[in-house]
Amino acid sequence: MAQGSAEITYQFEYEQRVRCAFIGAGGHSYRNVYPTFQYAPVDLVAVCDRSADRAAAYARTFGATQSYHDHRAMLEQERPDAVFIVTSYDEDGRVQATDLALDCLAAGSHVWMEKPTAASVAEVLELKTAAESAGRFVMTGLKKIFTPAMEKAKSIIESDEFGPVSSIIVRYPQGLPDDDRKQDPRELIGFLDHIYHPGAVLGYLGGKITRFGYEREPAGGSVAMLRFESGAIGSLHLAAGAAGTSPLERVEVVGRDANLVIDNGVRLTYYRPGVRLGYGRNPSYVVDDDVAPLVWQPEFSLGQLYNKNLFYLGYVPEVRHFCESVLAGTPPTKGTLDESLAIMHLFDAYRLTPPGQTVDLPLPG
Ligand SMILES: NC(=O)c1ccc[n+]([C@@H]2O[C@H](COP(=O)([O-])OP(=O)(O)OC[C@H]3O[C@@H](n4cnc5c(N)ncnc54)[C@H](O)[C@@H]3O)[C@@H](O)[C@H]2O)c1
């Protein structure tokens, strides 16, 4: 059995399932969210989309008996224990899911929502308050921190042998609009949409960011310099301009005499501590087995669950974490509103700080 992964139960094998509804019948949810329900304790009772035809088609495809084009009617009629929300943006740059989540909480449902949780710090705080007063959870699909490689990286960096984290570098391809365009929320939709991915990784591996500054090149690429509350330092390289054929991401964490690298989201290499090669007269780089680097990567040949993107990109694990939290009555520990809040503080730092300045986070106000 692979570390950290209990064997997967198929949906129909669960004795207890969460009575769920779904708002949104778009492209991403069809590909990557509804299909996770095959491996989670979900009883999908209803689907809602502004397009009644799409809602009906998704309901048929994914096994719900009811479909709606008005989410309020669905909430009123179905009284689901939990609602999945995968919607998009309004023309003014607002995140549609934020208001929908507030409606679901008011109707007494727990909420799982795709990122971004919201378009501002204030909206995440509003969701926090609403969730607390409703006694319900809101979880955001921060898939990057649910991938097997990232979870293993986290367990390595927390081990005594790795030592405290000294530095972190995350590379992710994303353009940042210039200072003029940054004033318009519509121009920031793409940035908001994607900052959740590297932002989640930085928070998961490094904790709270307390200091921030960046440089930007004219085509939109940027490199940010970060200091974490722990004392570690870091860098976020938003590599606008990278080729479409290139692996998107690279994560490196350095400890004390040890470091690890995740390439392309799936290949994890752990360079273990304890190697003393000396300099000048060593005829070989081959070190003893107990200090040699460790590498994990999928084999991509067998029809195994771990070879499905639903698993190695983190979709099934995030949905299972939500459902298990609802069934246990305990708040999710990952994908929390506090994590979304930290990402929105980072978003604000990019939005409000000109290149070349260094600021303390969170920004005042
Ligand atoms: N985590 C990931 O890997 C990942 C990947 C792609 C997209 N996403 C996120 O998924 C979300 C959706 O992306 P998409 O490409 O599927 O968008 P989409 O535009 O294809 O689908 C959105 C759907 O929501 C419906 N909708 C909007 N408001 C509604 C309302 N009030 N009531 C009912 N239905 C409503 C629309 O009719 C549409 O069918 C975005 O937030 C995006 O950031 C995440």
PDB file of C-alpha atoms in Angstrom, residues 147-154 201 205 249-253 260-269:
ATOM      1  CA  THR A 147      -1.621  15.560  -4.907  1.00  0.00           C
ATOM      2  CA  PRO A 148       0.280  12.457  -3.767  1.00  0.00           C
ATOM      3  CA  ALA A 149       3.617  14.135  -4.581  1.00  0.00           C
ATOM      4  CA  MET A 150       2.774  17.279  -2.577  1.00  0.00           C
ATOM      5  CA  GLU A 151       1.468  15.319   0.411  1.00  0.00           C
ATOM      6  CA  LYS A 152       4.642  13.224   0.443  1.00  0.00           C
ATOM      7  CA  ALA A 153       6.768  16.383   0.151  1.00  0.00           C
ATOM      8  CA  LYS A 154       4.956  17.826   3.149  1.00  0.00           C
ATOM      9  CA  VAL A 201       1.458  25.369  -2.400  1.00  0.00           C
ATOM     10  CA  LEU A 205       4.780  24.039   2.502  1.00  0.00           C
ATOM     11  CA  GLU A 249       5.337  23.602 -12.521  1.00  0.00           C
ATOM     12  CA  ARG A 250       8.425  23.045 -10.454  1.00  0.00           C
ATOM     13  CA  VAL A 251       8.633  23.166  -6.675  1.00  0.00           C
ATOM     14  CA  GLU A 252      11.844  22.991  -4.663  1.00  0.00           C
ATOM     15  CA  VAL A 253      12.121  22.996  -0.884  1.00  0.00           C
ATOM     16  CA  LEU A 260      13.405  17.971  -2.538  1.00  0.00           C
ATOM     17  CA  VAL A 261      12.056  18.772  -5.973  1.00  0.00           C
ATOM     18  CA  ILE A 262       8.627  18.144  -7.495  1.00  0.00           C
ATOM     19  CA  ASP A 263       8.749  18.347 -11.269  1.00  0.00           C
ATOM     20  CA  ASN A 264       5.627  18.454 -13.405  1.00  0.00           C
ATOM     21  CA  GLY A 265       3.419  17.766 -10.379  1.00  0.00           C
ATOM     22  CA  VAL A 266       4.168  14.043 -10.289  1.00  0.00           C
ATOM     23  CA  ARG A 267       7.908  13.393 -10.104  1.00  0.00           C
ATOM     24  CA  LEU A 268       9.237  13.823  -6.575  1.00  0.00           C
ATOM     25  CA  THR A 269      12.958  13.592  -5.828  1.00  0.00           C
TER      26      THR A 269
END
